[in-house]
PDB file of C-alpha atoms in Angstrom:
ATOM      1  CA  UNK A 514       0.000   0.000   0.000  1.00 62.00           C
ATOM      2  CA  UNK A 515       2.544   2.288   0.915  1.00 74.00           C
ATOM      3  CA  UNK A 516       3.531   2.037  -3.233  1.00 74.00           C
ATOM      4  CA  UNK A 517       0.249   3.841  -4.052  1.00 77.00           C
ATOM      5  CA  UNK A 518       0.884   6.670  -1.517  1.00 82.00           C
ATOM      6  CA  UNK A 519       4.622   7.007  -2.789  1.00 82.00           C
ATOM      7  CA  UNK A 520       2.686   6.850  -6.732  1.00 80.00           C
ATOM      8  CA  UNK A 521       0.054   9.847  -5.353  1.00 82.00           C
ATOM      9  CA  UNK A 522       2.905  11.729  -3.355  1.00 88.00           C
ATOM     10  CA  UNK A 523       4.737  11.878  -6.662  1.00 86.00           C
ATOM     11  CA  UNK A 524       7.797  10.085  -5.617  1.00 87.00           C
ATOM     12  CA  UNK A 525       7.956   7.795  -7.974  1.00 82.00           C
ATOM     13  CA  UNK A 526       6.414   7.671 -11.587  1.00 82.00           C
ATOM     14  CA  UNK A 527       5.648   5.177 -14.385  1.00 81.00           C
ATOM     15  CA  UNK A 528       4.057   2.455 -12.323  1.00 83.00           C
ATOM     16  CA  UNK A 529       2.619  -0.657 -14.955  1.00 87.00           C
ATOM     17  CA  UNK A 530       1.509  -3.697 -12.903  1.00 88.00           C
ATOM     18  CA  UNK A 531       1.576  -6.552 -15.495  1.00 93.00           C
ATOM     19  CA  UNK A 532       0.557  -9.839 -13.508  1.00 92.00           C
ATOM     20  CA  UNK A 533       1.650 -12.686 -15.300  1.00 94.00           C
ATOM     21  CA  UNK A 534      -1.696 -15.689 -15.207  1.00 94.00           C
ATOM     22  CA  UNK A 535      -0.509 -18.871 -13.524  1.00 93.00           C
ATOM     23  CA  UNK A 536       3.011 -17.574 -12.794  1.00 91.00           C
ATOM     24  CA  UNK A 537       5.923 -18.443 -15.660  1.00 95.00           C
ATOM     25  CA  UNK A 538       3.579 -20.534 -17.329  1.00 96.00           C
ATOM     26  CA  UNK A 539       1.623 -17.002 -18.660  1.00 96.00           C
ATOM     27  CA  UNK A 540       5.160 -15.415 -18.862  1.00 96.00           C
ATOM     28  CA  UNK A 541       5.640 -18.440 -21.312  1.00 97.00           C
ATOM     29  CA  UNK A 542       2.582 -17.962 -23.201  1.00 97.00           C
ATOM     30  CA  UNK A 543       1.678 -14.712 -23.168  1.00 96.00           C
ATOM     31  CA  UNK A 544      -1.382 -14.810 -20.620  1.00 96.00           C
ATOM     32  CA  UNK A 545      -1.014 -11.721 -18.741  1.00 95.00           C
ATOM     33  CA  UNK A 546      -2.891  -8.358 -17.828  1.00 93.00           C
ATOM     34  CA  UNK A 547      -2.420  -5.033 -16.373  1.00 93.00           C
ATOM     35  CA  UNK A 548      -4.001  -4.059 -13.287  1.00 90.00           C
ATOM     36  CA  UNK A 549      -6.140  -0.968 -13.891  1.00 89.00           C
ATOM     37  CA  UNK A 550      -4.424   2.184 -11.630  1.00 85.00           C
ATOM     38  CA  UNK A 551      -7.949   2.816 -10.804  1.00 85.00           C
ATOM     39  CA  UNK A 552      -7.978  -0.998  -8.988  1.00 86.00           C
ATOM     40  CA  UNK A 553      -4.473  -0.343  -7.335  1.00 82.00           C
ATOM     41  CA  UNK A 554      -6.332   1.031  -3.860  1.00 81.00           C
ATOM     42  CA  UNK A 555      -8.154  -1.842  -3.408  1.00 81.00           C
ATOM     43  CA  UNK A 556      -5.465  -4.368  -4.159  1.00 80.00           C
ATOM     44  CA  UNK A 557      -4.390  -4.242  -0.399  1.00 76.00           C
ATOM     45  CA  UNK A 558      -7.727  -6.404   0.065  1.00 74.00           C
ATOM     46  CA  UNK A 559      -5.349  -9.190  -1.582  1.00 71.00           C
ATOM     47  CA  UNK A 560      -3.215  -9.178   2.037  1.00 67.00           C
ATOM     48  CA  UNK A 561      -6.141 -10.859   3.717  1.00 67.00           C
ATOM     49  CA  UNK A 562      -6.367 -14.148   1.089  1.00 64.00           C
ATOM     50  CA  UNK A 563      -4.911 -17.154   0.881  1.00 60.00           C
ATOM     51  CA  UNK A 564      -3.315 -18.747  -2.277  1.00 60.00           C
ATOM     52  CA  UNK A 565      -2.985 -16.538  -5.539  1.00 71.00           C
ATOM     53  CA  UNK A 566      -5.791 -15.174  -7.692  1.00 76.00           C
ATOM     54  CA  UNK A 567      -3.577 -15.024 -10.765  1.00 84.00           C
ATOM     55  CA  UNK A 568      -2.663 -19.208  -9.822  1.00 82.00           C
ATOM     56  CA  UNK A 569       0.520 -20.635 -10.068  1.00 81.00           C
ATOM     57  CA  UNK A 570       1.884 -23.282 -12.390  1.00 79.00           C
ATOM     58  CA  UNK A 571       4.867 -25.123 -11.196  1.00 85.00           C
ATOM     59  CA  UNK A 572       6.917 -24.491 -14.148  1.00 92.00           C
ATOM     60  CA  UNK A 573      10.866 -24.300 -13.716  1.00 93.00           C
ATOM     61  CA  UNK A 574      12.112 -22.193 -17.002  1.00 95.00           C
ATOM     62  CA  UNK A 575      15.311 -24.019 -16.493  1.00 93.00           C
ATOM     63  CA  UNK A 576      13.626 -27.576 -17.333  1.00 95.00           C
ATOM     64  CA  UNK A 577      13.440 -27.569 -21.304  1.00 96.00           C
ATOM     65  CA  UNK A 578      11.717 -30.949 -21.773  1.00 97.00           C
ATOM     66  CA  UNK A 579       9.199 -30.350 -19.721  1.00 96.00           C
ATOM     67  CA  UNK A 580       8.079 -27.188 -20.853  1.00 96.00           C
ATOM     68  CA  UNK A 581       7.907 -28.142 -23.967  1.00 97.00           C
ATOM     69  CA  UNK A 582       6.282 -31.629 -23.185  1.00 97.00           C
ATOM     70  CA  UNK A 583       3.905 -29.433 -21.727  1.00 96.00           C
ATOM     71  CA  UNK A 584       3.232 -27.144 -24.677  1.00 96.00           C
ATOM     72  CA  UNK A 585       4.395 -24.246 -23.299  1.00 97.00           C
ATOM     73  CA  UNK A 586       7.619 -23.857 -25.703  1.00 97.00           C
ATOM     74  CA  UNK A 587       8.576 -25.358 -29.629  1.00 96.00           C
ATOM     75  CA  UNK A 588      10.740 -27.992 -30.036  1.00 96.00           C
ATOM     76  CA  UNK A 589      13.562 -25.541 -31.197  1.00 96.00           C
ATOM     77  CA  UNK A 590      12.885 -22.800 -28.334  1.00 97.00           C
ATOM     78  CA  UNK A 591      14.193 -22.347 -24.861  1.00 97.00           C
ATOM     79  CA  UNK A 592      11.909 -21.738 -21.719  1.00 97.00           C
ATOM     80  CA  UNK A 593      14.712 -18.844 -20.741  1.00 97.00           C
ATOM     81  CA  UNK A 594      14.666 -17.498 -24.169  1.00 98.00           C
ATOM     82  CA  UNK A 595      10.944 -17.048 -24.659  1.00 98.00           C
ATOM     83  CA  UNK A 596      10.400 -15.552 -20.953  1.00 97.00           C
ATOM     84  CA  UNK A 597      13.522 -13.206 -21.289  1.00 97.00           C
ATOM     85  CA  UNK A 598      11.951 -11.843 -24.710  1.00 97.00           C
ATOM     86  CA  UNK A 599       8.497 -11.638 -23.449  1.00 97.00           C
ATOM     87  CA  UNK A 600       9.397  -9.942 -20.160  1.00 96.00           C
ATOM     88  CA  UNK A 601      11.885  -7.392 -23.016  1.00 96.00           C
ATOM     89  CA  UNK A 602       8.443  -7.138 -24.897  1.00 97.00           C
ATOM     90  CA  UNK A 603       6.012  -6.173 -22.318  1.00 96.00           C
ATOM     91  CA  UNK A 604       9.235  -3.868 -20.687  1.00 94.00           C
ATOM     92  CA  UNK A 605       9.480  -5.631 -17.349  1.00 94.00           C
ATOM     93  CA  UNK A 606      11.977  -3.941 -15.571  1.00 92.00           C
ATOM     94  CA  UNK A 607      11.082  -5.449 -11.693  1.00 91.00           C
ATOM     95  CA  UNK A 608       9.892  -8.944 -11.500  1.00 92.00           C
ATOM     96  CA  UNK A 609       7.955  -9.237  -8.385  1.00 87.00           C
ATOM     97  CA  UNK A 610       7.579 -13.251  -7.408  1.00 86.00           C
ATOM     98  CA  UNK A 611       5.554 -14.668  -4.752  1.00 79.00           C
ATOM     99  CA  UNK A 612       6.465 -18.431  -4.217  1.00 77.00           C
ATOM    100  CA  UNK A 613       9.130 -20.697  -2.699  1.00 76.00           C
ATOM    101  CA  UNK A 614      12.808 -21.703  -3.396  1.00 78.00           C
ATOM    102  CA  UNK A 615      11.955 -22.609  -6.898  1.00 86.00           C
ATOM    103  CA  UNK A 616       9.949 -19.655  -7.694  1.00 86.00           C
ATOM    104  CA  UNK A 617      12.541 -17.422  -6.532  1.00 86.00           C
ATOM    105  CA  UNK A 618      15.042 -18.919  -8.107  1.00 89.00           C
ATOM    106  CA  UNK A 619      13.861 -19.696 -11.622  1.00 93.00           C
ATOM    107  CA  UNK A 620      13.695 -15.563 -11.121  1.00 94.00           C
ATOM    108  CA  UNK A 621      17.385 -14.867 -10.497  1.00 94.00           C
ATOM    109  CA  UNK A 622      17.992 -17.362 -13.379  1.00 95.00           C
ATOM    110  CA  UNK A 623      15.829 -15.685 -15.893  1.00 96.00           C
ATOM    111  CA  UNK A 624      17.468 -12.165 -14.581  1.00 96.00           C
ATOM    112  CA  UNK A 625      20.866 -13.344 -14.773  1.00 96.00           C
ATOM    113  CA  UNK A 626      19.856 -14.921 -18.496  1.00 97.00           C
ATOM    114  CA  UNK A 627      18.538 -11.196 -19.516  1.00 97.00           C
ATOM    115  CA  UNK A 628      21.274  -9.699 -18.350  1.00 96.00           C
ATOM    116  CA  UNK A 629      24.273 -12.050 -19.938  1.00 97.00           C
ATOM    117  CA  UNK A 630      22.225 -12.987 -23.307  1.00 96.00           C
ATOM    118  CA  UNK A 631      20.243  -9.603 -23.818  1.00 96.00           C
ATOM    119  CA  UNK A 632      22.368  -6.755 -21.722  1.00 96.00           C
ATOM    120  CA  UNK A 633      18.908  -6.454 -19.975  1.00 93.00           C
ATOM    121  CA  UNK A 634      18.730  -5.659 -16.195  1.00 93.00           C
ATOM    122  CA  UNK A 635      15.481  -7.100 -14.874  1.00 93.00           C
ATOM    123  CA  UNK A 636      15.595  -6.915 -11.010  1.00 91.00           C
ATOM    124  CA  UNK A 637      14.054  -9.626  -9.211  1.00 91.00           C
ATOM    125  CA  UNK A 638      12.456  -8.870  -5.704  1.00 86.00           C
ATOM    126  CA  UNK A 639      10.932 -12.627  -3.946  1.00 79.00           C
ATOM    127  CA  UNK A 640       8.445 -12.812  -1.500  1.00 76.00           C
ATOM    128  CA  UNK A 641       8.908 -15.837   0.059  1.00 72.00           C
ATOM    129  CA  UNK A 642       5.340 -17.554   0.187  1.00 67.00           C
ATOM    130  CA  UNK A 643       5.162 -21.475   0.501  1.00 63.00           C
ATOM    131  CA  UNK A 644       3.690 -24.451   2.164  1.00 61.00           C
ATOM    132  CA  UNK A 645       7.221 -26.212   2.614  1.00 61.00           C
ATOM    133  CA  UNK A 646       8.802 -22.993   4.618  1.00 59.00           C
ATOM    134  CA  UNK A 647      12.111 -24.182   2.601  1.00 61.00           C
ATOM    135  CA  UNK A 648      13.196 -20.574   2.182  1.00 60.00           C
ATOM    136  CA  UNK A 649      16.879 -20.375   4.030  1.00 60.00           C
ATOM    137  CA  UNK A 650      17.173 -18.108   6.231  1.00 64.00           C
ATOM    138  CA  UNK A 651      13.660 -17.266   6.747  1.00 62.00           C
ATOM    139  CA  UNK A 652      12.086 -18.453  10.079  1.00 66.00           C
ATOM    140  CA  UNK A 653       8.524 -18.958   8.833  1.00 62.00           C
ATOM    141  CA  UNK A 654       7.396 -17.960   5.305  1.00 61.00           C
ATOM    142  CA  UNK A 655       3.933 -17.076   4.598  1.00 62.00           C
ATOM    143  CA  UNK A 656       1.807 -20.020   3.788  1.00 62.00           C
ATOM    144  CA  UNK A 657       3.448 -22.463   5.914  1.00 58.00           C
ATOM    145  CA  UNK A 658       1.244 -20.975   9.246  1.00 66.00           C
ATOM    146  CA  UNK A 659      -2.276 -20.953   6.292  1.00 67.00           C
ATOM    147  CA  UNK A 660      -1.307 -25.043   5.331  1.00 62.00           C
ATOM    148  CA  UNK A 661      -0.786 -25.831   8.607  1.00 65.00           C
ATOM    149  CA  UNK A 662      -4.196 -24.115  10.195  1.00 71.00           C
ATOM    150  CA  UNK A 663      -5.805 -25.688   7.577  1.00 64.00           C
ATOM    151  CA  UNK A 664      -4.271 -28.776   7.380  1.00 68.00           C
ATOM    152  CA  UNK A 665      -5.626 -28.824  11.357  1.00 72.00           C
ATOM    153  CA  UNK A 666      -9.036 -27.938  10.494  1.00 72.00           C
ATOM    154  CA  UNK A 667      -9.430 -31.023   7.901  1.00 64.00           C
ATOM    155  CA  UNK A 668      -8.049 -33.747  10.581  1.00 65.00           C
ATOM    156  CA  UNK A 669     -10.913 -32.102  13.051  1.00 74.00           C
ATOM    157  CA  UNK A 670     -13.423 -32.917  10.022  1.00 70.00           C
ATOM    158  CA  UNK A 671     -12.298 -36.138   9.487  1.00 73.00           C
ATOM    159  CA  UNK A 672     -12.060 -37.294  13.611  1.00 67.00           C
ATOM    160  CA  UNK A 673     -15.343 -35.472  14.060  1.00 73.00           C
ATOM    161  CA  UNK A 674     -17.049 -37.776  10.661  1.00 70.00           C
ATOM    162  CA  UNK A 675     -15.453 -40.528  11.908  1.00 70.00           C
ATOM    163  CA  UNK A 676     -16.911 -40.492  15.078  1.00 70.00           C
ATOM    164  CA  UNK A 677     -20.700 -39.446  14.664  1.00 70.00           C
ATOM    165  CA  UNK A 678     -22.397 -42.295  15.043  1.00 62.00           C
TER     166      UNK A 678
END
């Protein structure tokens, strides 16, 4: 939120959010859309929800075969070659990831591949958000304490079913 004040205070200008459908697998393909700024106010309501509403994929651009067994590249294409020339395309300059250690790093890899392949500089800020808290050195990510609450709330269901009657 604090972004949108900084955007109204005039401290910083030129502010496109592109969000990327079901993570790299719409930077992949194409599937993305920018946020209206007459939505960006009400975006904060997205702090109080679990999970994504633009979905995730589980796509690692550094695994050829199966991105292309999964029809997301050609034959003769690279996953780090198509996302470094769509993020050139739609002039993505900050990549903003929310996801675990893959997520964040299949980030600094495409960065890194922008930079040494393109001369590109695409920084890459991760928010560590996962249900394995497997991001070293953070304590507890977010996600972990959601999976865990929840994961409590479906044994109660299934002790409570299995003992009515």
């Amino acid at each position: 939120h604090y972004w949108v004040e900084a955007l109204k205070a005039g401290e910083i200008a030129g502010l496109t959010l592109r969000m990327y459908k079901d993570g790299y697998k719409g930077v992949l393909i194409g599937d993305s859309f920018v946020v209206p700024e007459s939505e960006w106010e009400g975006m904060e309501a997205l702090n109080f929800l679990g999970g994504s509403p633009i979905g995730n994929s589980r796509v690692k651009l550094t695994n050829a075969a199966d991105c292309k067994k999964r029809g997301f590249v050609q034959e003769n294409e690279t996953p780090l070659e198509v996302a470094a020339q769509r993020l050139i395309k739609d002039e993505v300059h900050v990549l903003h990831t929310i996801g675990g250690d893959d997520t964040n790093t299949q980030a600094a890899e495409l960065s890194k591949y922008i930079l040494e392949q393109h001369g590109g500089k695409v920084v890459v800020v991760g928010m560590p958000k996962t249900i394995d808290n497997d991001v070293y050195p953070i304590k507890q990510t977010f996600g972990a304490d959601t999976a865990a609450k929840q994961g409590a709330i479906f044994f109660q269901n299934i002790v409570s079913e299995s003992s009515a009657n």
